[in-house]
C-alpha positions as semicolon CSV with decimal commas, in nm:
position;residue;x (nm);y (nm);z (nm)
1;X;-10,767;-2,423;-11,504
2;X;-10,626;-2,090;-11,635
3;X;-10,397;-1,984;-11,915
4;X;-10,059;-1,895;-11,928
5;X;-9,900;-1,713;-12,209
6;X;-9,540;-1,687;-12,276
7;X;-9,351;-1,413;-12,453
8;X;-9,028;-1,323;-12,509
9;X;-8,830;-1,014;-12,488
10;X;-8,444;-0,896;-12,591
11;X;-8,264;-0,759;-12,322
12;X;-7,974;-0,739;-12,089
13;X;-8,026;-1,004;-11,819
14;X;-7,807;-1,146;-11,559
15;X;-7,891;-1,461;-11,366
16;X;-7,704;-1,563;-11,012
17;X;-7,688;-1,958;-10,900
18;X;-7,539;-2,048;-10,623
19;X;-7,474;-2,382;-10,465
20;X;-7,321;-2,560;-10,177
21;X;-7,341;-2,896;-10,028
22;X;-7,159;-3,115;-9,736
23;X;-7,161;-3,407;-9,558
24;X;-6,991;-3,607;-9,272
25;X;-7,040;-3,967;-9,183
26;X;-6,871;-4,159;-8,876
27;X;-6,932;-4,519;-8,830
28;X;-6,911;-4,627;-8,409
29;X;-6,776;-4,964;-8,421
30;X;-6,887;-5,024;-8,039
31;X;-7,236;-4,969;-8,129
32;X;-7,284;-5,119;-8,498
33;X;-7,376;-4,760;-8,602
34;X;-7,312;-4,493;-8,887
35;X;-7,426;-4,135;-8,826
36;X;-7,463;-3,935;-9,127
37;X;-7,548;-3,564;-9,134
38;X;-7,587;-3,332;-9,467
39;X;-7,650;-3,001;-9,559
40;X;-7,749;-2,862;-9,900
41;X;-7,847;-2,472;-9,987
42;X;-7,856;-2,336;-10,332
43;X;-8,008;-2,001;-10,419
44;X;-8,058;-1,815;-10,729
45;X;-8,088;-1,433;-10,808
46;X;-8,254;-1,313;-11,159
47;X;-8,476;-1,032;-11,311
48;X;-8,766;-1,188;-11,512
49;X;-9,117;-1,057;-11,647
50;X;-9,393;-1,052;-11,524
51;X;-9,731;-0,888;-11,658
52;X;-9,501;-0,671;-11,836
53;X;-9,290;-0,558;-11,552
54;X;-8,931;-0,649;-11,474
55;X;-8,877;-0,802;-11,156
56;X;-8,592;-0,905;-10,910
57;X;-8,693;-1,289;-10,839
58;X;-8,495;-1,412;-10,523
59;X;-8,536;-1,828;-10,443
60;X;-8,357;-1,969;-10,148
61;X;-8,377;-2,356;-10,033
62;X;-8,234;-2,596;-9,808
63;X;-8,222;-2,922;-9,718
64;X;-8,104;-3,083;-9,417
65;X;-8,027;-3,432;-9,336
66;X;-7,958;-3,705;-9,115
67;X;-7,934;-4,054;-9,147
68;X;-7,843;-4,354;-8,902
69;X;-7,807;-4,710;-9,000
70;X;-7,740;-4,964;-8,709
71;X;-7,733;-5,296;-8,663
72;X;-7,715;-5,364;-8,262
73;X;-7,805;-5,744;-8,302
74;X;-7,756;-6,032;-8,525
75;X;-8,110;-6,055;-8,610
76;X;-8,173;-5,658;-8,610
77;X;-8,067;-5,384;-8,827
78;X;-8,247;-5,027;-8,853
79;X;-8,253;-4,722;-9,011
80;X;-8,358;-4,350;-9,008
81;X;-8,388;-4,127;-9,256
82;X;-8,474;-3,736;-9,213
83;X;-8,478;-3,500;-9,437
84;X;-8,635;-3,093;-9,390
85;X;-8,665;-2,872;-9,701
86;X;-8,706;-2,527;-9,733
87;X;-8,803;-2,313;-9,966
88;X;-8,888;-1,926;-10,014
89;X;-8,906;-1,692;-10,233
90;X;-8,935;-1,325;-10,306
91;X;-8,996;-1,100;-10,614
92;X;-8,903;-0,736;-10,568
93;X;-8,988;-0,620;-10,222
94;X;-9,311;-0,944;-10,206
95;X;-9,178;-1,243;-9,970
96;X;-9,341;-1,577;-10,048
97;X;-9,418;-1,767;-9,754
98;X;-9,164;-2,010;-9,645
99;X;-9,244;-2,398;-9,776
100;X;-9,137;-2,643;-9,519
101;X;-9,121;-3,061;-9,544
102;X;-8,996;-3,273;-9,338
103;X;-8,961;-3,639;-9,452
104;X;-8,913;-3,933;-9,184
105;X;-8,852;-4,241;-9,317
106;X;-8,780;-4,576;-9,096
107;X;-8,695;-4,933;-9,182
108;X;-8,616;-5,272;-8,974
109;X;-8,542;-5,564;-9,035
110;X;-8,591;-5,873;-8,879
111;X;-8,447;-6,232;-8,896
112;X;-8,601;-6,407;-8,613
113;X;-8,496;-6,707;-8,717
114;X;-8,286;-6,890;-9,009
115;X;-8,479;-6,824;-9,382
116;X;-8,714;-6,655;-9,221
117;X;-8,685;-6,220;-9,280
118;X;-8,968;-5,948;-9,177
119;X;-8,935;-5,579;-9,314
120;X;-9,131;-5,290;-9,193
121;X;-9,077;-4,904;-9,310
122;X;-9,251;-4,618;-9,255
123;X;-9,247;-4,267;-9,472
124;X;-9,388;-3,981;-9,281
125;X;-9,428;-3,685;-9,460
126;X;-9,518;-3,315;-9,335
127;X;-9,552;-3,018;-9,573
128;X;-9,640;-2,703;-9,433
129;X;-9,765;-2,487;-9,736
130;X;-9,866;-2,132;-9,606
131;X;-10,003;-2,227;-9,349
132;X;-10,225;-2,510;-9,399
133;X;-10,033;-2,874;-9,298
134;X;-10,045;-3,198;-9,477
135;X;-9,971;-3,507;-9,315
136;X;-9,932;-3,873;-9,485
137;X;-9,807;-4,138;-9,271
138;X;-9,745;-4,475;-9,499
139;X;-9,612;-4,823;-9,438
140;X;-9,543;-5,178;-9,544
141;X;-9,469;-5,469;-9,378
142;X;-9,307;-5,775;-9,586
143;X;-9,241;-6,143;-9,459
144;X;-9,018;-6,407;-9,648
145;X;-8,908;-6,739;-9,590
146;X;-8,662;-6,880;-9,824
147;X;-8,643;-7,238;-9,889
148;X;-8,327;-7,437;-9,730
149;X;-8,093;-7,555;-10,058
150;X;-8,268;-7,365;-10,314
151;X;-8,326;-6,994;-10,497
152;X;-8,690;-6,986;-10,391
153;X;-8,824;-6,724;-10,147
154;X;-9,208;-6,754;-10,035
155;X;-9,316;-6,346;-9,979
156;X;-9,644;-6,201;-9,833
157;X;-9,627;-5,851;-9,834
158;X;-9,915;-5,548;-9,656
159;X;-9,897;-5,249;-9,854
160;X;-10,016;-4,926;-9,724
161;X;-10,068;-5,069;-9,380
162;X;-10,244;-4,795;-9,253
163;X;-10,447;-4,760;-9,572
164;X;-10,322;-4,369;-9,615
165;X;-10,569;-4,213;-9,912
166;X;-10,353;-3,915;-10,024
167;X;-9,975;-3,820;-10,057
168;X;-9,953;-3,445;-10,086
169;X;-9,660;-3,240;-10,187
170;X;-9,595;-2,865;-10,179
171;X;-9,317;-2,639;-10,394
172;X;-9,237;-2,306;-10,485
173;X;-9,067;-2,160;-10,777
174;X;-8,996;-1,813;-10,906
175;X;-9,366;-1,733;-10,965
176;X;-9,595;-2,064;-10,845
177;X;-9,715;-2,222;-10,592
178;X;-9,754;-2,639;-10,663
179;X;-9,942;-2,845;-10,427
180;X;-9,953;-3,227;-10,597
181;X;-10,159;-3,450;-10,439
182;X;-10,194;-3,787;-10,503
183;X;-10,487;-4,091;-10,460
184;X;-10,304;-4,376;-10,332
185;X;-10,413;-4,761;-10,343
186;X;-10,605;-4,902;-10,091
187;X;-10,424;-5,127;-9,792
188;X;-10,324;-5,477;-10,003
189;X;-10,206;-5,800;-9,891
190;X;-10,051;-6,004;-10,161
């Protein structure tokens, strides 16, 4: 709801991007385990207009992340998954509040037994949008048994275990706010 008009305008204008990423892995042979840690940050400096006024538009973000796959047993193998973004902005001397999310995700796997394989993962997700925090927890669970001598599998899988209703997401840009949120299907077993 709302309009936005676009116009155009000749002038001098310089834009700044910056960007830097790394990341270090180390796999422990004693423990069947890879740690992996990253770290990305970008920001950008520009003058833009805005209701006919030009402004110095500042965005900064990062993201920071781990990860850690192990697989301690024969029958067991896990893995984490984190990831927090952040995001702020400022236009002249204004500062934006800071956007954070934090994203958890988890799987294991199973083989209890020969042909036989359970999956369960997790996403849990945590925006913090001036202020006001949105949570969605969601998981699956999958079982398969495969048939001895053949290419046939037998799957049941539980979507949505916890029958989550909404997936919300938050960003910023130079000027907006976005807040998506999304209806999600009911808990299914197929």
């Amino acid at each position: 709801e709302g309009n936005t008009i676009l116009t155009s305008k000749e002038i001098d204008n310089i834009s700044y991007r910056h960007f830097l990423s790394g990341n270090i892995s180390k796999y422990f042979r004693s423990f069947k385990t890879t740690l992996s840690l990253n770290a990305n940050y970008n920001t950008q400096n520009l003058e833009q207009f805005l209701n006919n006024q030009l402004g110095n538009v500042k965005n900064d973000g990062w993201i920071l992340g781990s990860k850690i796959n192990t697989n301690p047993l024969d029958w067991l193998s896990l893995e984490y998954n984190g990831k927090l973004f952040t995001n702020k902005s400022q236009i002249n001397s204004l500062k934006n509040p800071i956007i954070k999310t934090w994203n958890h995700s988890i799987s294991m796997n199973i083989y209890p037994h020969k042909n036989h394989y359970i999956r369960f993962t997790t996403d849990y997700y945590n925006n913090d949008f001036t202020n006001q925090k949105q949570e969605t927890l969601f998981s699956d669970l999958v079982y398969r048994f495969t048939f001895p001598n053949t290419k046939i599998d037998l799957e049941a899988s539980w979507n949505n275990v916890f029958n989550t209703k909404y997936y919300t997401n938050s960003s910023i840009d130079s000027y907006y706010y976005y807040v998506q949120k999304i209806t999600l299907r009911p808990s299914q077993i197929f």
